[in-house]
């Protein structure tokens, strides 16, 4: 009789332990799902027992990781120009707003360089769109390799590029733009099939706070300076202060 009671007691204790383990595992699963639903894509669910729930947790973690990777890919596609690998105009608009707030708060300068490849339509007509695309990629690489680590080079659209220069006054921006202009002028473009060519670019500069104090105004001033450089003969740097 005592043995039977002991077996019953052990059985009840075992059931309590299993139920507690089950409830704990279910709580972990619910917590993990809730965190993921609220945007925490780094949280993983660690469950060992029971095996059925552990299997569900493993499947959930795998699904979460795949969704997280897809999210990173989509974010990259939303912010990066597919042809040149530079940041795109959407990301530039976001960055200039952030940098302008920082420059205002810290009483710093902020410069913008707007660049446009000279006679690019004629270049496209001569070498075709593939040649034009290759030229854009090589110009983009030249821009990236010729600016400071804190600067951001972006493709603004078509054959236009824009560079954001934090903590950079107008005189410093002029020197950087001149370096970019010279680097592009000296660039030998490899267009495939033993074809090489060259091109030039014109540059317009605007600086906060001397040129303008709002993002769109700063870009407009850089565009006016670029227009001035184009009208002055191209392959040169101009600024508006």
PDB file of C-alpha atoms in Angstrom:
ATOM      1  CA  UNK A   1       0.000   0.000   0.000  1.00  0.00           C
ATOM      2  CA  UNK A   2       2.815   2.345   0.943  1.00  0.00           C
ATOM      3  CA  UNK A   3       4.581   1.497  -2.318  1.00  0.00           C
ATOM      4  CA  UNK A   4       1.453   2.323  -4.315  1.00  0.00           C
ATOM      5  CA  UNK A   5       1.037   5.653  -2.537  1.00  0.00           C
ATOM      6  CA  UNK A   6       4.691   6.449  -3.186  1.00  0.00           C
ATOM      7  CA  UNK A   7       4.286   5.691  -6.873  1.00  0.00           C
ATOM      8  CA  UNK A   8       1.184   7.900  -7.020  1.00  0.00           C
ATOM      9  CA  UNK A   9       3.039  10.685  -5.195  1.00  0.00           C
ATOM     10  CA  UNK A  10       6.034  10.446  -7.528  1.00  0.00           C
ATOM     11  CA  UNK A  11       3.640  10.513 -10.463  1.00  0.00           C
ATOM     12  CA  UNK A  12       1.918  13.649  -9.172  1.00  0.00           C
ATOM     13  CA  UNK A  13       5.295  15.317  -8.553  1.00  0.00           C
ATOM     14  CA  UNK A  14       6.413  14.355 -12.047  1.00  0.00           C
ATOM     15  CA  UNK A  15       3.262  15.810 -13.545  1.00  0.00           C
ATOM     16  CA  UNK A  16       3.739  19.037 -11.595  1.00  0.00           C
ATOM     17  CA  UNK A  17       7.343  19.317 -12.818  1.00  0.00           C
ATOM     18  CA  UNK A  18       6.306  18.596 -16.395  1.00  0.00           C
ATOM     19  CA  UNK A  19       3.469  21.105 -16.196  1.00  0.00           C
ATOM     20  CA  UNK A  20       5.758  23.749 -14.766  1.00  0.00           C
ATOM     21  CA  UNK A  21       8.304  23.052 -17.494  1.00  0.00           C
ATOM     22  CA  UNK A  22       5.571  23.205 -20.101  1.00  0.00           C
ATOM     23  CA  UNK A  23       4.238  26.501 -18.747  1.00  0.00           C
ATOM     24  CA  UNK A  24       7.734  27.991 -18.571  1.00  0.00           C
ATOM     25  CA  UNK A  25       8.448  26.930 -22.133  1.00  0.00           C
ATOM     26  CA  UNK A  26       5.142  28.328 -23.325  1.00  0.00           C
ATOM     27  CA  UNK A  27       5.882  31.606 -21.534  1.00  0.00           C
ATOM     28  CA  UNK A  28       9.284  31.806 -23.261  1.00  0.00           C
ATOM     29  CA  UNK A  29       7.686  31.100 -26.616  1.00  0.00           C
ATOM     30  CA  UNK A  30       5.018  33.758 -26.057  1.00  0.00           C
ATOM     31  CA  UNK A  31       7.607  36.276 -24.842  1.00  0.00           C
ATOM     32  CA  UNK A  32       9.819  35.684 -27.874  1.00  0.00           C
ATOM     33  CA  UNK A  33       6.934  36.028 -30.313  1.00  0.00           C
ATOM     34  CA  UNK A  34       5.815  39.237 -28.577  1.00  0.00           C
ATOM     35  CA  UNK A  35       9.310  40.765 -28.725  1.00  0.00           C
ATOM     36  CA  UNK A  36       9.625  39.912 -32.411  1.00  0.00           C
ATOM     37  CA  UNK A  37       6.214  41.438 -33.120  1.00  0.00           C
ATOM     38  CA  UNK A  38       7.431  44.632 -31.408  1.00  0.00           C
ATOM     39  CA  UNK A  39      10.524  44.870 -33.623  1.00  0.00           C
ATOM     40  CA  UNK A  40      13.174  43.047 -31.542  1.00  0.00           C
ATOM     41  CA  UNK A  41      14.718  40.893 -34.271  1.00  0.00           C
ATOM     42  CA  UNK A  42      17.759  39.903 -32.166  1.00  0.00           C
ATOM     43  CA  UNK A  43      15.927  37.952 -29.458  1.00  0.00           C
ATOM     44  CA  UNK A  44      16.164  34.154 -29.745  1.00  0.00           C
ATOM     45  CA  UNK A  45      13.995  31.624 -27.909  1.00  0.00           C
ATOM     46  CA  UNK A  46      16.004  29.036 -25.952  1.00  0.00           C
ATOM     47  CA  UNK A  47      13.898  26.023 -24.985  1.00  0.00           C
ATOM     48  CA  UNK A  48      15.222  22.545 -24.284  1.00  0.00           C
ATOM     49  CA  UNK A  49      12.123  20.664 -23.117  1.00  0.00           C
ATOM     50  CA  UNK A  50       9.579  19.465 -23.919  1.00  0.00           C
ATOM     51  CA  UNK A  51      10.902  18.405 -27.307  1.00  0.00           C
ATOM     52  CA  UNK A  52       7.728  19.403 -29.159  1.00  0.00           C
ATOM     53  CA  UNK A  53       7.868  23.007 -27.986  1.00  0.00           C
ATOM     54  CA  UNK A  54      11.649  23.104 -28.448  1.00  0.00           C
ATOM     55  CA  UNK A  55      11.036  22.139 -32.071  1.00  0.00           C
ATOM     56  CA  UNK A  56       8.527  24.989 -32.470  1.00  0.00           C
ATOM     57  CA  UNK A  57      11.057  27.414 -30.922  1.00  0.00           C
ATOM     58  CA  UNK A  58      13.764  26.232 -33.315  1.00  0.00           C
ATOM     59  CA  UNK A  59      11.445  26.749 -36.288  1.00  0.00           C
ATOM     60  CA  UNK A  60      10.507  30.196 -34.975  1.00  0.00           C
ATOM     61  CA  UNK A  61      14.169  31.192 -34.592  1.00  0.00           C
ATOM     62  CA  UNK A  62      14.940  30.054 -38.150  1.00  0.00           C
ATOM     63  CA  UNK A  63      11.989  32.014 -39.518  1.00  0.00           C
ATOM     64  CA  UNK A  64      12.996  35.094 -37.492  1.00  0.00           C
ATOM     65  CA  UNK A  65      16.568  34.963 -38.842  1.00  0.00           C
ATOM     66  CA  UNK A  66      15.355  34.691 -42.439  1.00  0.00           C
ATOM     67  CA  UNK A  67      12.960  37.616 -41.999  1.00  0.00           C
ATOM     68  CA  UNK A  68      15.736  39.653 -40.353  1.00  0.00           C
ATOM     69  CA  UNK A  69      18.088  39.006 -43.319  1.00  0.00           C
ATOM     70  CA  UNK A  70      15.342  39.909 -45.784  1.00  0.00           C
ATOM     71  CA  UNK A  71      14.710  43.117 -43.840  1.00  0.00           C
ATOM     72  CA  UNK A  72      18.412  44.034 -44.042  1.00  0.00           C
ATOM     73  CA  UNK A  73      18.392  43.372 -47.788  1.00  0.00           C
ATOM     74  CA  UNK A  74      15.304  45.528 -48.320  1.00  0.00           C
ATOM     75  CA  UNK A  75      16.798  48.311 -46.190  1.00  0.00           C
ATOM     76  CA  UNK A  76      19.983  48.185 -48.257  1.00  0.00           C
ATOM     77  CA  UNK A  77      18.008  48.312 -51.496  1.00  0.00           C
ATOM     78  CA  UNK A  78      16.031  51.297 -50.189  1.00  0.00           C
ATOM     79  CA  UNK A  79      19.175  53.290 -49.328  1.00  0.00           C
ATOM     80  CA  UNK A  80      21.754  52.304 -51.947  1.00  0.00           C
ATOM     81  CA  UNK A  81      21.894  53.035 -55.671  1.00  0.00           C
ATOM     82  CA  UNK A  82      21.812  49.735 -57.519  1.00  0.00           C
ATOM     83  CA  UNK A  83      24.246  50.742 -60.271  1.00  0.00           C
ATOM     84  CA  UNK A  84      27.027  52.597 -58.445  1.00  0.00           C
ATOM     85  CA  UNK A  85      26.767  51.233 -54.910  1.00  0.00           C
ATOM     86  CA  UNK A  86      26.643  54.782 -53.547  1.00  0.00           C
ATOM     87  CA  UNK A  87      23.935  55.963 -51.198  1.00  0.00           C
ATOM     88  CA  UNK A  88      20.850  57.135 -53.082  1.00  0.00           C
ATOM     89  CA  UNK A  89      18.934  60.404 -53.048  1.00  0.00           C
ATOM     90  CA  UNK A  90      16.445  59.140 -50.477  1.00  0.00           C
ATOM     91  CA  UNK A  91      19.248  58.378 -48.028  1.00  0.00           C
ATOM     92  CA  UNK A  92      20.944  61.700 -48.785  1.00  0.00           C
ATOM     93  CA  UNK A  93      17.769  63.604 -47.886  1.00  0.00           C
ATOM     94  CA  UNK A  94      17.697  61.732 -44.587  1.00  0.00           C
ATOM     95  CA  UNK A  95      21.392  62.322 -43.849  1.00  0.00           C
ATOM     96  CA  UNK A  96      21.469  66.038 -44.668  1.00  0.00           C
ATOM     97  CA  UNK A  97      18.569  66.665 -42.294  1.00  0.00           C
ATOM     98  CA  UNK A  98      20.407  64.807 -39.515  1.00  0.00           C
ATOM     99  CA  UNK A  99      23.749  66.494 -40.202  1.00  0.00           C
ATOM    100  CA  UNK A 100      22.172  69.942 -40.311  1.00  0.00           C
ATOM    101  CA  UNK A 101      20.669  69.398 -36.856  1.00  0.00           C
ATOM    102  CA  UNK A 102      24.095  68.313 -35.600  1.00  0.00           C
ATOM    103  CA  UNK A 103      25.849  71.274 -37.243  1.00  0.00           C
ATOM    104  CA  UNK A 104      23.355  73.694 -35.724  1.00  0.00           C
ATOM    105  CA  UNK A 105      23.688  72.154 -32.267  1.00  0.00           C
ATOM    106  CA  UNK A 106      27.521  72.164 -32.381  1.00  0.00           C
ATOM    107  CA  UNK A 107      27.932  75.451 -34.284  1.00  0.00           C
ATOM    108  CA  UNK A 108      29.754  73.575 -37.063  1.00  0.00           C
ATOM    109  CA  UNK A 109      29.901  74.116 -40.794  1.00  0.00           C
ATOM    110  CA  UNK A 110      28.288  71.679 -43.221  1.00  0.00           C
ATOM    111  CA  UNK A 111      29.083  71.700 -46.929  1.00  0.00           C
ATOM    112  CA  UNK A 112      27.470  70.104 -49.955  1.00  0.00           C
ATOM    113  CA  UNK A 113      29.181  69.393 -53.278  1.00  0.00           C
ATOM    114  CA  UNK A 114      26.933  68.782 -56.276  1.00  0.00           C
ATOM    115  CA  UNK A 115      28.730  67.256 -59.268  1.00  0.00           C
ATOM    116  CA  UNK A 116      27.560  66.694 -62.821  1.00  0.00           C
ATOM    117  CA  UNK A 117      29.442  64.816 -65.554  1.00  0.00           C
ATOM    118  CA  UNK A 118      30.105  67.115 -68.494  1.00  0.00           C
ATOM    119  CA  UNK A 119      28.523  66.249 -71.875  1.00  0.00           C
ATOM    120  CA  UNK A 120      27.274  62.902 -70.572  1.00  0.00           C
ATOM    121  CA  UNK A 121      24.572  62.598 -73.242  1.00  0.00           C
ATOM    122  CA  UNK A 122      27.245  62.860 -75.915  1.00  0.00           C
ATOM    123  CA  UNK A 123      29.285  60.229 -74.053  1.00  0.00           C
ATOM    124  CA  UNK A 124      26.260  57.906 -73.997  1.00  0.00           C
ATOM    125  CA  UNK A 125      25.619  58.469 -77.700  1.00  0.00           C
ATOM    126  CA  UNK A 126      29.234  57.540 -78.440  1.00  0.00           C
ATOM    127  CA  UNK A 127      29.700  54.510 -76.178  1.00  0.00           C
ATOM    128  CA  UNK A 128      26.123  53.358 -75.598  1.00  0.00           C
ATOM    129  CA  UNK A 129      24.278  52.941 -72.335  1.00  0.00           C
ATOM    130  CA  UNK A 130      26.563  50.145 -71.178  1.00  0.00           C
ATOM    131  CA  UNK A 131      29.553  52.413 -71.639  1.00  0.00           C
ATOM    132  CA  UNK A 132      27.689  55.170 -69.835  1.00  0.00           C
ATOM    133  CA  UNK A 133      26.855  52.879 -66.931  1.00  0.00           C
ATOM    134  CA  UNK A 134      30.474  51.769 -66.669  1.00  0.00           C
ATOM    135  CA  UNK A 135      31.578  55.417 -66.619  1.00  0.00           C
ATOM    136  CA  UNK A 136      29.115  56.198 -63.822  1.00  0.00           C
ATOM    137  CA  UNK A 137      30.439  53.291 -61.747  1.00  0.00           C
ATOM    138  CA  UNK A 138      34.068  54.335 -62.200  1.00  0.00           C
ATOM    139  CA  UNK A 139      33.304  57.967 -61.370  1.00  0.00           C
ATOM    140  CA  UNK A 140      31.445  56.781 -58.263  1.00  0.00           C
ATOM    141  CA  UNK A 141      34.473  54.732 -57.157  1.00  0.00           C
ATOM    142  CA  UNK A 142      36.690  57.764 -57.693  1.00  0.00           C
ATOM    143  CA  UNK A 143      34.420  59.899 -55.522  1.00  0.00           C
ATOM    144  CA  UNK A 144      34.379  57.317 -52.723  1.00  0.00           C
ATOM    145  CA  UNK A 145      38.153  56.974 -52.711  1.00  0.00           C
ATOM    146  CA  UNK A 146      38.811  60.730 -52.748  1.00  0.00           C
ATOM    147  CA  UNK A 147      36.738  61.943 -49.786  1.00  0.00           C
ATOM    148  CA  UNK A 148      37.168  61.802 -46.009  1.00  0.00           C
ATOM    149  CA  UNK A 149      35.856  58.929 -43.888  1.00  0.00           C
ATOM    150  CA  UNK A 150      33.108  61.101 -42.394  1.00  0.00           C
ATOM    151  CA  UNK A 151      31.887  62.317 -45.807  1.00  0.00           C
ATOM    152  CA  UNK A 152      29.027  60.665 -47.676  1.00  0.00           C
ATOM    153  CA  UNK A 153      28.966  60.342 -51.472  1.00  0.00           C
ATOM    154  CA  UNK A 154      25.564  59.756 -53.056  1.00  0.00           C
ATOM    155  CA  UNK A 155      24.157  59.362 -56.538  1.00  0.00           C
ATOM    156  CA  UNK A 156      21.667  62.184 -56.841  1.00  0.00           C
ATOM    157  CA  UNK A 157      20.146  61.105 -60.140  1.00  0.00           C
ATOM    158  CA  UNK A 158      21.234  60.480 -63.725  1.00  0.00           C
ATOM    159  CA  UNK A 159      24.795  61.712 -64.100  1.00  0.00           C
ATOM    160  CA  UNK A 160      24.607  63.869 -60.953  1.00  0.00           C
ATOM    161  CA  UNK A 161      26.385  63.053 -57.695  1.00  0.00           C
ATOM    162  CA  UNK A 162      26.234  64.829 -54.361  1.00  0.00           C
ATOM    163  CA  UNK A 163      28.691  64.727 -51.470  1.00  0.00           C
ATOM    164  CA  UNK A 164      27.817  65.624 -47.888  1.00  0.00           C
ATOM    165  CA  UNK A 165      30.722  67.110 -45.922  1.00  0.00           C
ATOM    166  CA  UNK A 166      30.163  67.406 -42.143  1.00  0.00           C
ATOM    167  CA  UNK A 167      32.415  69.753 -40.153  1.00  0.00           C
ATOM    168  CA  UNK A 168      33.676  71.313 -43.375  1.00  0.00           C
ATOM    169  CA  UNK A 169      33.749  75.020 -44.189  1.00  0.00           C
ATOM    170  CA  UNK A 170      33.545  76.511 -47.660  1.00  0.00           C
ATOM    171  CA  UNK A 171      37.296  76.834 -48.169  1.00  0.00           C
ATOM    172  CA  UNK A 172      37.862  73.187 -47.180  1.00  0.00           C
ATOM    173  CA  UNK A 173      34.985  72.080 -49.421  1.00  0.00           C
ATOM    174  CA  UNK A 174      36.546  73.963 -52.353  1.00  0.00           C
ATOM    175  CA  UNK A 175      39.805  72.053 -51.837  1.00  0.00           C
ATOM    176  CA  UNK A 176      37.997  68.701 -51.685  1.00  0.00           C
ATOM    177  CA  UNK A 177      35.955  69.508 -54.789  1.00  0.00           C
ATOM    178  CA  UNK A 178      39.066  70.509 -56.685  1.00  0.00           C
ATOM    179  CA  UNK A 179      40.659  67.186 -55.726  1.00  0.00           C
ATOM    180  CA  UNK A 180      37.577  65.364 -56.997  1.00  0.00           C
ATOM    181  CA  UNK A 181      37.577  67.359 -60.229  1.00  0.00           C
ATOM    182  CA  UNK A 182      41.243  66.607 -60.861  1.00  0.00           C
ATOM    183  CA  UNK A 183      40.844  62.892 -60.046  1.00  0.00           C
ATOM    184  CA  UNK A 184      37.960  62.518 -62.501  1.00  0.00           C
ATOM    185  CA  UNK A 185      39.797  64.454 -65.213  1.00  0.00           C
ATOM    186  CA  UNK A 186      42.820  62.136 -64.849  1.00  0.00           C
ATOM    187  CA  UNK A 187      40.672  58.982 -64.790  1.00  0.00           C
ATOM    188  CA  UNK A 188      41.124  56.531 -67.651  1.00  0.00           C
ATOM    189  CA  UNK A 189      37.778  54.818 -68.167  1.00  0.00           C
ATOM    190  CA  UNK A 190      37.999  51.149 -69.108  1.00  0.00           C
ATOM    191  CA  UNK A 191      34.840  50.435 -71.101  1.00  0.00           C
ATOM    192  CA  UNK A 192      35.582  46.881 -72.218  1.00  0.00           C
ATOM    193  CA  UNK A 193      36.543  45.475 -75.614  1.00  0.00           C
ATOM    194  CA  UNK A 194      39.831  47.404 -75.415  1.00  0.00           C
ATOM    195  CA  UNK A 195      37.946  50.703 -75.331  1.00  0.00           C
ATOM    196  CA  UNK A 196      39.145  53.514 -73.072  1.00  0.00           C
ATOM    197  CA  UNK A 197      37.946  57.048 -72.698  1.00  0.00           C
ATOM    198  CA  UNK A 198      37.951  60.030 -70.365  1.00  0.00           C
ATOM    199  CA  UNK A 199      35.567  62.685 -69.184  1.00  0.00           C
ATOM    200  CA  UNK A 200      35.298  65.685 -66.902  1.00  0.00           C
ATOM    201  CA  UNK A 201      32.822  66.957 -64.328  1.00  0.00           C
ATOM    202  CA  UNK A 202      31.659  70.307 -62.991  1.00  0.00           C
ATOM    203  CA  UNK A 203      31.119  71.044 -59.295  1.00  0.00           C
ATOM    204  CA  UNK A 204      28.916  73.398 -57.290  1.00  0.00           C
ATOM    205  CA  UNK A 205      29.401  74.029 -53.570  1.00  0.00           C
ATOM    206  CA  UNK A 206      27.194  75.447 -50.834  1.00  0.00           C
ATOM    207  CA  UNK A 207      27.971  75.691 -47.120  1.00  0.00           C
ATOM    208  CA  UNK A 208      25.873  76.018 -43.977  1.00  0.00           C
ATOM    209  CA  UNK A 209      25.390  78.585 -42.536  1.00  0.00           C
ATOM    210  CA  UNK A 210      26.926  81.079 -45.012  1.00  0.00           C
ATOM    211  CA  UNK A 211      25.051  79.862 -48.138  1.00  0.00           C
ATOM    212  CA  UNK A 212      21.788  78.639 -46.615  1.00  0.00           C
ATOM    213  CA  UNK A 213      20.315  77.268 -43.399  1.00  0.00           C
ATOM    214  CA  UNK A 214      17.825  74.622 -44.554  1.00  0.00           C
ATOM    215  CA  UNK A 215      18.487  71.334 -46.419  1.00  0.00           C
ATOM    216  CA  UNK A 216      16.560  72.182 -49.590  1.00  0.00           C
ATOM    217  CA  UNK A 217      18.044  75.697 -49.668  1.00  0.00           C
ATOM    218  CA  UNK A 218      21.557  74.307 -49.301  1.00  0.00           C
ATOM    219  CA  UNK A 219      21.052  71.915 -52.226  1.00  0.00           C
ATOM    220  CA  UNK A 220      19.486  74.696 -54.320  1.00  0.00           C
ATOM    221  CA  UNK A 221      22.516  76.902 -53.676  1.00  0.00           C
ATOM    222  CA  UNK A 222      24.855  74.067 -54.698  1.00  0.00           C
ATOM    223  CA  UNK A 223      22.779  73.625 -57.849  1.00  0.00           C
ATOM    224  CA  UNK A 224      23.107  77.342 -58.651  1.00  0.00           C
ATOM    225  CA  UNK A 225      26.868  77.103 -58.140  1.00  0.00           C
ATOM    226  CA  UNK A 226      26.965  74.070 -60.444  1.00  0.00           C
ATOM    227  CA  UNK A 227      25.043  76.013 -63.091  1.00  0.00           C
ATOM    228  CA  UNK A 228      27.612  78.774 -62.733  1.00  0.00           C
ATOM    229  CA  UNK A 229      30.472  76.272 -63.235  1.00  0.00           C
ATOM    230  CA  UNK A 230      28.767  74.856 -66.347  1.00  0.00           C
ATOM    231  CA  UNK A 231      28.257  78.286 -67.846  1.00  0.00           C
ATOM    232  CA  UNK A 232      31.869  79.231 -67.132  1.00  0.00           C
ATOM    233  CA  UNK A 233      33.228  76.485 -69.367  1.00  0.00           C
ATOM    234  CA  UNK A 234      32.704  73.232 -67.411  1.00  0.00           C
ATOM    235  CA  UNK A 235      35.356  71.093 -65.704  1.00  0.00           C
ATOM    236  CA  UNK A 236      35.620  73.583 -62.872  1.00  0.00           C
ATOM    237  CA  UNK A 237      34.508  74.273 -59.292  1.00  0.00           C
ATOM    238  CA  UNK A 238      32.192  77.094 -58.287  1.00  0.00           C
ATOM    239  CA  UNK A 239      30.596  78.118 -55.010  1.00  0.00           C
ATOM    240  CA  UNK A 240      27.882  80.373 -53.612  1.00  0.00           C
ATOM    241  CA  UNK A 241      28.483  82.100 -50.273  1.00  0.00           C
TER     242      UNK A 241
END
